[in-house]
Coordinates of C-alpha atoms and ligand atoms in Angstrom, one line a residue:
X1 CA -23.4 -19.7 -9.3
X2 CA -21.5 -21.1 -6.2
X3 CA -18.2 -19.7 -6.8
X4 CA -17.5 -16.2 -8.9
X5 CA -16.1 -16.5 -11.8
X6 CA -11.9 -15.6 -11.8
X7 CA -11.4 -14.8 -15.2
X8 CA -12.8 -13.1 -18.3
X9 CA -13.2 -16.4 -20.1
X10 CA -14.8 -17.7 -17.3
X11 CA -17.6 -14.3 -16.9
X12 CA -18.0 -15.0 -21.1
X13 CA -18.7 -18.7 -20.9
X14 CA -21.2 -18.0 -18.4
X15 CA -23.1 -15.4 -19.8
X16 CA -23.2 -17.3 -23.3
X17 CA -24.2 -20.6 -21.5
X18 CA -27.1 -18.2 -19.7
X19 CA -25.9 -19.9 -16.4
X20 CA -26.0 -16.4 -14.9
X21 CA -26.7 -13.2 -16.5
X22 CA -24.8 -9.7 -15.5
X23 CA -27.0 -8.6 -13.3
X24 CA -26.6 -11.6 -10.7
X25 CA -22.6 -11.4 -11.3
X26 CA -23.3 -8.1 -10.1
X27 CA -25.7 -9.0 -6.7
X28 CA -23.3 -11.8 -6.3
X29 CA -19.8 -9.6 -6.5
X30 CA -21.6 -7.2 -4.1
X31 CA -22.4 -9.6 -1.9
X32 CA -18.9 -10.9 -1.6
X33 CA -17.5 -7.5 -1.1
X34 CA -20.0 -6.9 1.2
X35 CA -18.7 -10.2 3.6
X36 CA -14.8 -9.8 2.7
X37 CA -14.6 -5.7 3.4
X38 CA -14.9 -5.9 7.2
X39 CA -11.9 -8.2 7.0
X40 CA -9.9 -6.3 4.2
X41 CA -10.9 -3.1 3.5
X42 CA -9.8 -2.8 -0.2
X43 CA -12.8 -0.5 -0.9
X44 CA -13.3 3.5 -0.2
X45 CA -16.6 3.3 -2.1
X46 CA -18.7 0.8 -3.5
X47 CA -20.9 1.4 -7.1
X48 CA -24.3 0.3 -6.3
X49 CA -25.1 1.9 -10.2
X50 CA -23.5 -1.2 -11.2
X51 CA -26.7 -3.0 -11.0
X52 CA -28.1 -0.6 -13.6
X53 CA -25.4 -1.4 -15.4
X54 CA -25.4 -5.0 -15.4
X55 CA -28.9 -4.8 -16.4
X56 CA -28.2 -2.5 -19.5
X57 CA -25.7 -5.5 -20.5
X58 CA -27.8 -8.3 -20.0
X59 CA -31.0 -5.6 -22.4
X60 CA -27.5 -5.3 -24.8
X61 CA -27.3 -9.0 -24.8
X62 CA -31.0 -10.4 -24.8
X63 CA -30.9 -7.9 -28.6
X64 CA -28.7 -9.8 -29.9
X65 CA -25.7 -7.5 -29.6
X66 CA -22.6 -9.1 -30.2
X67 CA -20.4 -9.4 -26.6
X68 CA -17.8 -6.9 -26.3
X69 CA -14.4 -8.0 -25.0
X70 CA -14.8 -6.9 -21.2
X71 CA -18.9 -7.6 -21.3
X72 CA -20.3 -7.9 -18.1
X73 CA -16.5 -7.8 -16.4
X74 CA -16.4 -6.6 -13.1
X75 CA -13.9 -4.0 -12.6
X76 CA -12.3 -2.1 -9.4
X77 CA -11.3 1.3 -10.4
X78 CA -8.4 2.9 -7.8
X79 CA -9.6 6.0 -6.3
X80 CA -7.1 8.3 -7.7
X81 CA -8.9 8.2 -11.2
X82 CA -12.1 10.2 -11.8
X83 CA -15.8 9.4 -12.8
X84 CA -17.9 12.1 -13.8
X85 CA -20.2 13.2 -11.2
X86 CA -18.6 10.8 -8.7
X87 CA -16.6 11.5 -5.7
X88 CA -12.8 10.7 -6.2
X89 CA -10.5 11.2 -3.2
X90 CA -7.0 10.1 -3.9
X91 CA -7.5 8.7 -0.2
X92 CA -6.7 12.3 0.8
X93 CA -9.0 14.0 3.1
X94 CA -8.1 17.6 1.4
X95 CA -10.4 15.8 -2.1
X96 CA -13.4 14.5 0.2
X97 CA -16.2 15.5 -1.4
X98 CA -14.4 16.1 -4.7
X99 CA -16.6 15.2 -7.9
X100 CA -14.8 14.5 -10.9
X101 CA -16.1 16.7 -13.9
X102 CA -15.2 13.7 -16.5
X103 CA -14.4 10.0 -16.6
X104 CA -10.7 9.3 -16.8
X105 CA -10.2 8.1 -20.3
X106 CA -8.7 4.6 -19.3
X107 CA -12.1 4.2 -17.2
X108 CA -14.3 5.1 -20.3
X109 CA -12.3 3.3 -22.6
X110 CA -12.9 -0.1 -20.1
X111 CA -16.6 0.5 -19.9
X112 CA -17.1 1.0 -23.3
X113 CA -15.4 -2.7 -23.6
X114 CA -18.0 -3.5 -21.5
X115 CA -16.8 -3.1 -18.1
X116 CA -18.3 -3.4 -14.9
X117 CA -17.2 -1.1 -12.3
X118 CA -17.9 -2.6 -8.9
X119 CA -16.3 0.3 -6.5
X120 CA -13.6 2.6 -6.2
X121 CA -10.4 0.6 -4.2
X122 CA -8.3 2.4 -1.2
X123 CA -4.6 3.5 -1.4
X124 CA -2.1 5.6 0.4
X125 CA -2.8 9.3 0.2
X126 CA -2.0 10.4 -3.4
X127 CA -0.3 7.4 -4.4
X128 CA 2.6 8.1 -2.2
X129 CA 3.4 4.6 -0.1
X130 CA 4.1 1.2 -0.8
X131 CA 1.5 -0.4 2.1
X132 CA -1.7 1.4 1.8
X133 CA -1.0 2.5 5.4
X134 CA -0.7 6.1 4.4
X135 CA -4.3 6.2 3.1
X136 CA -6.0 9.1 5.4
X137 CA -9.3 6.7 5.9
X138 CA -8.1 2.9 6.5
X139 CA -5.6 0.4 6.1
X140 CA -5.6 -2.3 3.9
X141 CA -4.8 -5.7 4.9
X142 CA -3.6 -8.8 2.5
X143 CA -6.2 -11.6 2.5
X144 CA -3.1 -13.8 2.5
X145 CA -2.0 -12.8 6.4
X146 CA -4.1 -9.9 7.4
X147 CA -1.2 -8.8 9.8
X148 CA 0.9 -8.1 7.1
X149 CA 0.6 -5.2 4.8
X150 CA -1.0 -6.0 0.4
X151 CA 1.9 -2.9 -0.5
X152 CA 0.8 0.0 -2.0
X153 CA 0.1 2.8 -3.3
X154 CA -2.4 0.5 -5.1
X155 CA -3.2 -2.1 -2.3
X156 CA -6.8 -2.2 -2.8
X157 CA -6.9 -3.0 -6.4
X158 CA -4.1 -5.6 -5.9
X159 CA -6.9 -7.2 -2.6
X160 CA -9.7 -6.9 -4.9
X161 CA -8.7 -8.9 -7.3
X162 CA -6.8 -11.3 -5.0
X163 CA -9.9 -11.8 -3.1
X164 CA -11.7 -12.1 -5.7
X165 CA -13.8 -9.0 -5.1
X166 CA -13.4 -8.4 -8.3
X167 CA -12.2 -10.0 -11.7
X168 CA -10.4 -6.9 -13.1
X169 CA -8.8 -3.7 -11.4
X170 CA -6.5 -1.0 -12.3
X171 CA -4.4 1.1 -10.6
X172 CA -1.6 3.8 -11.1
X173 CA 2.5 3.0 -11.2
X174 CA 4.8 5.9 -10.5
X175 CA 7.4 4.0 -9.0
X176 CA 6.2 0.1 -8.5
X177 CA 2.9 1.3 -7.4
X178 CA 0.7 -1.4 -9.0
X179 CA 3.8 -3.9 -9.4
X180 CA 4.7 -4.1 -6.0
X181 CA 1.3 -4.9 -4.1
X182 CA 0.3 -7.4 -7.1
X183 CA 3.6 -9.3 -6.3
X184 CA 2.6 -9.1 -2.4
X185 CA -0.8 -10.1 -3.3
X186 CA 0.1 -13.2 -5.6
X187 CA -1.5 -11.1 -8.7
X188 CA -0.6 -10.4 -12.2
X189 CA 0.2 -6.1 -12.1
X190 CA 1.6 -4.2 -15.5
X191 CA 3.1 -1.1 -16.0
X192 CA 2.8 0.2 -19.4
X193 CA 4.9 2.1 -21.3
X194 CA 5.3 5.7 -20.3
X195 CA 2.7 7.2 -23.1
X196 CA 0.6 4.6 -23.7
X197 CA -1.7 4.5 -21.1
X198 CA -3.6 8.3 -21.1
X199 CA -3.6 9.9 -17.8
X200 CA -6.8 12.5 -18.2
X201 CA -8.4 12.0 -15.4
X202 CA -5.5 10.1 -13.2
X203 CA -5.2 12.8 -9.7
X204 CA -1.1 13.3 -10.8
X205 CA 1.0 12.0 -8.6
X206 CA 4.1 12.4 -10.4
X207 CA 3.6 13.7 -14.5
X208 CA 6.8 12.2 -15.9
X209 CA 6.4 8.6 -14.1
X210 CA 2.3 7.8 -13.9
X211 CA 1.0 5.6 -16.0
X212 CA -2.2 3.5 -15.3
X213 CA -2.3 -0.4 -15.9
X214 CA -4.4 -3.2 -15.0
X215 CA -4.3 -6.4 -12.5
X216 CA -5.7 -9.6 -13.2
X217 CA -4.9 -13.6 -12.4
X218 CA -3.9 -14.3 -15.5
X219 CA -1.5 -12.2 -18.3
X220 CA -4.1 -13.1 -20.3
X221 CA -7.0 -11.0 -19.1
X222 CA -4.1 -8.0 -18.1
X223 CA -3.4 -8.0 -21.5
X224 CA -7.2 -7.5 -22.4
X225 CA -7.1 -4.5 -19.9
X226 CA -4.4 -3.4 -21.1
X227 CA -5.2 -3.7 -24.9
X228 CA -8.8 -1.7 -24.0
X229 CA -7.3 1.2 -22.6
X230 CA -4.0 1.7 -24.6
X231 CA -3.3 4.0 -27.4
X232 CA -3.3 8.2 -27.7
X233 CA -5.8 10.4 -26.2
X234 CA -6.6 14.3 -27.4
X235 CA -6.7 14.9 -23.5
X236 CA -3.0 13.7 -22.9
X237 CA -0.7 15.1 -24.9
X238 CA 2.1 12.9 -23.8
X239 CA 0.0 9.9 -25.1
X240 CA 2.0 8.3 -28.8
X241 CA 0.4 7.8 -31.7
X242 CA 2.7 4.7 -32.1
X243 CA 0.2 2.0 -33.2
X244 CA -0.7 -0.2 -30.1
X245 CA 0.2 -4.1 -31.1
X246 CA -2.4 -6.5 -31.0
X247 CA -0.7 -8.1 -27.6
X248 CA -3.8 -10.7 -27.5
X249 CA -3.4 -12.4 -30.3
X250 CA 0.4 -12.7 -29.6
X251 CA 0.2 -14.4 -26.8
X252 CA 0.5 -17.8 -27.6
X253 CA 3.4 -17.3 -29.8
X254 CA 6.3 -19.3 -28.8
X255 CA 9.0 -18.3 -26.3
X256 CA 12.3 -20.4 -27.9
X257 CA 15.0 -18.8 -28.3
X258 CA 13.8 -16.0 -26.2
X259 CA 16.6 -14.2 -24.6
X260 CA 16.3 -13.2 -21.0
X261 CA 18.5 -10.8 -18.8
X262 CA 19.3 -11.6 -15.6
X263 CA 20.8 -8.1 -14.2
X264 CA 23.2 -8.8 -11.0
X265 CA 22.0 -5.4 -9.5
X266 CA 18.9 -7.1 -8.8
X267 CA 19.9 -10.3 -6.8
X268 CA 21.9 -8.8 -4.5
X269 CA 22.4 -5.9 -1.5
X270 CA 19.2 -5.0 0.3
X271 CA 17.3 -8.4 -1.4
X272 CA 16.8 -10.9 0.4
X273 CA 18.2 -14.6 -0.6
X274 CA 15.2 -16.4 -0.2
X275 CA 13.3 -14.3 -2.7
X276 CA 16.4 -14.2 -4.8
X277 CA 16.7 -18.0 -4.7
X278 CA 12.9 -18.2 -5.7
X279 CA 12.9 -15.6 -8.6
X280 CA 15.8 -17.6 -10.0
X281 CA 14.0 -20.6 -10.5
X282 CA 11.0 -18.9 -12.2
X283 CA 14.4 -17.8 -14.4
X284 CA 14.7 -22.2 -14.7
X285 CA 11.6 -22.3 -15.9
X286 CA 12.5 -20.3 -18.9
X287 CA 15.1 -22.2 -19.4
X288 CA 12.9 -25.2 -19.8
X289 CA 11.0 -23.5 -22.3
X290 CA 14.1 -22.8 -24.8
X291 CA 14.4 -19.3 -23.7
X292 CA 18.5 -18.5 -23.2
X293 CA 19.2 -17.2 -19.9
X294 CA 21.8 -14.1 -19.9
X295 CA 23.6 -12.5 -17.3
X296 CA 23.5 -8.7 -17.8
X297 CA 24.7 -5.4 -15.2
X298 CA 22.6 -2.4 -15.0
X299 CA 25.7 -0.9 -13.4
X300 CA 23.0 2.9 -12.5
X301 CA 20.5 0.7 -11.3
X302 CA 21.6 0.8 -7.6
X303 CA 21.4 5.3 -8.2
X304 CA 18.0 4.4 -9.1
X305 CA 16.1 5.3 -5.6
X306 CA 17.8 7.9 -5.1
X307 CA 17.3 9.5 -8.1
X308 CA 13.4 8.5 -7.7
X309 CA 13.0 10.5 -4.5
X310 CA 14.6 13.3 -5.8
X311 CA 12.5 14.0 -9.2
X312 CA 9.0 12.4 -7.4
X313 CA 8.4 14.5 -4.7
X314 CA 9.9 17.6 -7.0
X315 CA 6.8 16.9 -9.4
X316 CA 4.8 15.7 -6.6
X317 CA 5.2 19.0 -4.9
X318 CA 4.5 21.1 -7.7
X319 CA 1.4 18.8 -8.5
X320 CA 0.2 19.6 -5.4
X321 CA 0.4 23.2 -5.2
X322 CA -3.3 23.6 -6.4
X323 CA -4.6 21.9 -3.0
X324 CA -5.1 25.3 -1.4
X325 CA -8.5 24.8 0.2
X326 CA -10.4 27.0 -2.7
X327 CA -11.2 25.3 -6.1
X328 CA -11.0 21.1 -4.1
X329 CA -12.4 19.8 -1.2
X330 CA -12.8 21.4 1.8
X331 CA -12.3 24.7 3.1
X332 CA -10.9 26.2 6.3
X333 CA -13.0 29.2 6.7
X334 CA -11.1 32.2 8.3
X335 CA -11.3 36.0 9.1
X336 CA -7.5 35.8 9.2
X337 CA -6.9 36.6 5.2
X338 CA -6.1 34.1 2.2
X339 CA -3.0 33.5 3.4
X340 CA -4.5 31.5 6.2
X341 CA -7.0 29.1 4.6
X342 CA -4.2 28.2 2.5
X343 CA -2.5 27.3 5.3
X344 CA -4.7 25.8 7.4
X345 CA -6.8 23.9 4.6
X346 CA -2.9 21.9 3.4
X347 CA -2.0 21.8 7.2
X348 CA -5.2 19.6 8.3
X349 CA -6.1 18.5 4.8
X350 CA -2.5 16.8 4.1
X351 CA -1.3 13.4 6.3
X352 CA 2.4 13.2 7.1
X353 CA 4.1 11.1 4.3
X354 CA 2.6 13.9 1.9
X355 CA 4.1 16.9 4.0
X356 CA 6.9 15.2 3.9
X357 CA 7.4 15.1 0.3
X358 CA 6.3 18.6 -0.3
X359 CA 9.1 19.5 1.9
X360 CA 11.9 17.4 0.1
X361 CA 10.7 18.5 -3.4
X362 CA 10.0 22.2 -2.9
X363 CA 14.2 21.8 -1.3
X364 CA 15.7 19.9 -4.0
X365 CA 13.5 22.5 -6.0
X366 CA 14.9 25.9 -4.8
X367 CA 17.0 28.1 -5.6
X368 CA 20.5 26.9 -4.7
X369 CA 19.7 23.8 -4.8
X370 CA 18.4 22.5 -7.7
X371 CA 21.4 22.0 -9.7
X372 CA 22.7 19.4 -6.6
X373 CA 19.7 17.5 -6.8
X374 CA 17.0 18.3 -9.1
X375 CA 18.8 18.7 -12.2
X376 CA 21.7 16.2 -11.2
X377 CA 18.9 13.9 -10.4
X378 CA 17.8 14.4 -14.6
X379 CA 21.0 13.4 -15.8
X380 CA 21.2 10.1 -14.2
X381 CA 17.6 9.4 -15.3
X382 CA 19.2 10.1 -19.2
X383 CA 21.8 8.0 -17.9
X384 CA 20.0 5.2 -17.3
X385 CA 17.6 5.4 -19.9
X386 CA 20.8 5.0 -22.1
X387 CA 21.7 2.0 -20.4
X388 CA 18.5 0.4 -20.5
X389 CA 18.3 1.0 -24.5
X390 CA 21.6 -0.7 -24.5
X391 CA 21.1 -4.0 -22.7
X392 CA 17.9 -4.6 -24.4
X393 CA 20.6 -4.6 -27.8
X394 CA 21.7 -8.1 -25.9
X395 CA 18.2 -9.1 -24.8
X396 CA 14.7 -9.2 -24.9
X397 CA 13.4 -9.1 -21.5
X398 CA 14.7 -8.8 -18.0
X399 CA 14.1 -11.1 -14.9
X400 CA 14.1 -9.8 -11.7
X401 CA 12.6 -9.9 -8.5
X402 CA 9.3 -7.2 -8.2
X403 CA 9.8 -6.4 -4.4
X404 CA 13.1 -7.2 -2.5
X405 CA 11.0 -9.2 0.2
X406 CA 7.8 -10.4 0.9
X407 CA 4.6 -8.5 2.7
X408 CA 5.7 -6.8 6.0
X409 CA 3.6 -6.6 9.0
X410 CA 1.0 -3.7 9.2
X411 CA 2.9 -1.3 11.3
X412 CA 6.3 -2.5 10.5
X413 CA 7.5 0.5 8.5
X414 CA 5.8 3.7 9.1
X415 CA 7.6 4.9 11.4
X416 CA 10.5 4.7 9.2
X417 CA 10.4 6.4 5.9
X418 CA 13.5 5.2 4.8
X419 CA 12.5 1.6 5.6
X420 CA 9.4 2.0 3.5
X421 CA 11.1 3.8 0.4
X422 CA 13.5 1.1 0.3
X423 CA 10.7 -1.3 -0.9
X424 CA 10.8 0.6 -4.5
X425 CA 14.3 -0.3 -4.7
X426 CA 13.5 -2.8 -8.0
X427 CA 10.3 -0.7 -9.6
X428 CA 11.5 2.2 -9.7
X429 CA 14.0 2.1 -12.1
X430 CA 11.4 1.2 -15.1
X431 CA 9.8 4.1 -14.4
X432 CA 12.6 6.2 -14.7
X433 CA 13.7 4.7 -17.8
X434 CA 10.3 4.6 -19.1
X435 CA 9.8 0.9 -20.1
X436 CA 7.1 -1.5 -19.6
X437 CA 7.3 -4.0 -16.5
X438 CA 5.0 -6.6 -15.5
X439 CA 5.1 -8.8 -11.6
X440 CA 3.7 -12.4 -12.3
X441 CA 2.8 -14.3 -9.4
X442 CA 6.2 -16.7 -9.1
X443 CA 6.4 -18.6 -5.4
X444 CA 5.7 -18.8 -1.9
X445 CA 7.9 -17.8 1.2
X446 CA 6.4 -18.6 4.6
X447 CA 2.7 -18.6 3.3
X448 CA 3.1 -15.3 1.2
X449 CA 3.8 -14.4 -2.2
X450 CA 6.5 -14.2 -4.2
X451 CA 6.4 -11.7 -7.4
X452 CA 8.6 -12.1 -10.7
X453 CA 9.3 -8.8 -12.4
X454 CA 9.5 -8.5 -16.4
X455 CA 10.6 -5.7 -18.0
X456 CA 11.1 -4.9 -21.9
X457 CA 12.0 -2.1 -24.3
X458 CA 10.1 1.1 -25.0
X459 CA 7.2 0.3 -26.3
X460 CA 7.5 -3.3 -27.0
X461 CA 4.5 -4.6 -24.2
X462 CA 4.0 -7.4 -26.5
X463 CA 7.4 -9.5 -25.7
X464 CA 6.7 -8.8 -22.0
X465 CA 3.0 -9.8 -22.1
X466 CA 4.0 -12.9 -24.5
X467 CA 6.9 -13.7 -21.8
X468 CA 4.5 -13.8 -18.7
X469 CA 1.6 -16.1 -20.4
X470 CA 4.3 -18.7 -21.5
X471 CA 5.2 -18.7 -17.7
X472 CA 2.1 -19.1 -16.6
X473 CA 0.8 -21.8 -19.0
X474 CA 3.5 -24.3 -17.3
X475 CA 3.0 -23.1 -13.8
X476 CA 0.1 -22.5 -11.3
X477 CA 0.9 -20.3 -8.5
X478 CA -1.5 -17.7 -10.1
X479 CA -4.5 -20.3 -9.4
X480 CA -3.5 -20.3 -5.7
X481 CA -6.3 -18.4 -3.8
X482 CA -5.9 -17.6 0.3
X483 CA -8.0 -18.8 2.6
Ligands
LIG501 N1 6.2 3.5 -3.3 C1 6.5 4.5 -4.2 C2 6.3 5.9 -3.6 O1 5.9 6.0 -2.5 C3 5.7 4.3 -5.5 C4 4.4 5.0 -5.5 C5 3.7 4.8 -6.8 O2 4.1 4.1 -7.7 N2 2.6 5.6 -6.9 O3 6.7 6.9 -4.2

């Protein structure tokens, strides 16, 4: 092969035309990560297994088997979701050395589709970060600009795929963790619904806001992802039963008619016009298509990052409570009583940004306080839940910018927390109201990418994945590569 394949249909029409089988996808992926990691560092870990694997497709193949929808795919898996037997470290160093004791069931649901899993991709420590800076082991760098930052928390999932490192990846959203470095990374990134998507086996960042999702270069294949993983899970009890659409074989469906929100919250303070100006003509676009442009006001939106930093690091402090330096990763030893290796195992095993947030949500947390924040935080969240069920009474879908610029320099923010929080601004408030969004790759500023948010009702992924193919069946800045 002389260039990897980009797509599913692409690795399909190969492997039936026997112009490569998966084992030398395989050789050939590792290869390429092997040349484009000194320059990128998307990757904590790389699977050499995967050759077994490839081989046990091609045995599954040569039989006569029929090709399962993700056959011979490959597949980067973020390193905050587990493996059994493997090492998953959350990029913390307080989980190196962890083994997971089971596969995360969006992981063994992809590799029972067929999946190839190529290596496990960097990201800041526990998912908290929006530039991969805050990973305890290395940055990441965009293979657009590699002075500027891919975002985060999921930056090496969003590089993988962008650098074509791999075909697939997936990655956790809490707050616009795989929206926001897809849009910075000119990739397709989806949120699912809150639910639908199990978390068994996802290190918890957050339990009321994780979900897991896929990125891809097309809607297409993030809707195979998707699809492969979705539906409930005996492990996750927060998981619905709600049947899962078939959100494939809607794609094509046409897009007339098609009503589409444009919220002012989103165009305006802290966003800046040039991305504004380019996210409203991918909104022109649908226009062309028949869809009816609306203008709409989420007047809670702006509350929304606000209320975000108050209940994350409140569950993200409680999550991590069982960090203590006994049943995970490693242990300070000391004569000086329990007390101590507590201590001293979360004071050397935790960076900054999480100390941080365990301080902010054990105080809006305590005694005295919770009612000012905590629990006054809850009610706008039910307050804006209620006003995202209304406005999607007027339409189907929302347009919005993903990220209120473009890619920052490496550096640029972390020194600031505030700075770097205020990058969530847009992606959070999906999470809070618990909706499915999706960034599509949508223009370029400068040399560097330009994502399109789409967000839809509860449960209803199949308007938004339907949405973002129509979009990219007229438009190519999703087959722009860097280099
Ligand atoms: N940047 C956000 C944060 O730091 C989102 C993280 C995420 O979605 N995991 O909280």
């Amino acid at each position: 092969m002389t260039t990897l394949p980009a797509t599913i249909r692409e690795v399909h029409r190969g492997l039936q035309a026997k112009e490569f089988s998966a084992a030398e996808l395989a050789a050939q992926t590792l290869e390429r990560i092997a040349s484009q990691e000194p320059r990128l560092g998307a990757f904590l870990r790389v699977r050499e297994q995967v050759m077994a694997e490839a081989q046990a497709v091609d045995e599954r193949l040569a039989s006569g088997e029929p090709l399962r929808p993700l056959e011979g795919v490959t597949l980067a898996v973020k390193d905050n979701m587990t493996i059994k037997g493997e090492e998953a470290t959350a990029a913390s160093k307080v989980l190196t050395g962890y083994r997971g004791v089971a596969t995360a069931t969006a992981v063994a649901r992809l590799r029972t589709a067929g999946a190839l899993v190529v290596g496990k991709t960097n990201l800041d420590e526990f998912a908290m970060g929006a530039s991969t800076e805050n990973s305890a082991f290395q940055p990441t760098k965009n293979p657009w600009n590699t002075s500027v930052v891919p975002g985060g928390s999921s930056g090496g999932s969003a590089v993988a795929v962008a650098a074509s490192e791999a075909v697939l990846a997936i990655g956790s959203d809490t707050g616009g963790s795989i929206r926001q470095p897809a849009s910075f990374c000119n990739v397709v990134g989806m949120k699912p619904t809150y639910g639908r998507v199990s978390r068994y086996g996802l290190i918890a960042l957050a339990s009321s806001l994780d979900q897991i999702g896929p990125f891809a270069r097309t809607v297409e294949d993030a809707a195979h992802v998707y699809q492969a993983m979705a539906g409930v899970d005996e492990h996750d009890a927060t998981t619905s039963s709600q049947l899962v659409a078939d959100v494939v074989a809607g794609l094509g469906e046409s897009i007339a008619d098609m009503r589409i929100g444009i919220p002012a919250e989103f165009f305006g303070a802290g966003v800046d016009p040039q991305v504004a100006a380019t996210v409203m003509s991918a909104a022109k676009v649908y226009e062309s298509l028949g869809a009816k442009l609306v203008n709409v006001s989420l007047p809670l939106a702006p509350q929304a990052l606000a209320t975000y930093y108050i209940i994350q690091p409140a569950e993200a402090s409680s999550n991590l409570a069982r960090y203590d330096g006994i049943r995970f990763g490693p242990s300070v030893r000391t004569k000086a009583g329990l007390e101590q290796i507590y201590r001293q195992s979360r004071e050397q095993g935790f960076g900054t940004e999480v100390k941080r947030r365990i301080m902010i949500g054990t105080f809006v947390l305590s005694a005295g306080y919770a009612d000012a924040y905590y629990h006054q935080a809850i009610r706008v969240r039910h307050m804006l839940r209620e006003e995202f069920d209304r406005i999607f009474d007027e339409v189907d879908v929302l347009l919005t910018p993903t990220s209120p610029t473009v890619a920052f320099p490496l550096g640029a923010r972390t020194q600031d927390p505030l700075t770097m929080y205020l990058a969530d601004l847009l992606t959070v408030p999906a999470n809070l109201a618990n909706i499915p969004a999706m960034s599509i790759p949508g223009g370029f500023i400068d040399g560097l990418p330009v994502g399109v948010q789409l967000m839809s009702r509860e449960w209803d992924e199949a308007t938004l994945f339907r949405a973002g193919h129509a979009y990219q069946q007229v438009t190519d800045w999703h087959r722009r590569v860097p280099e």
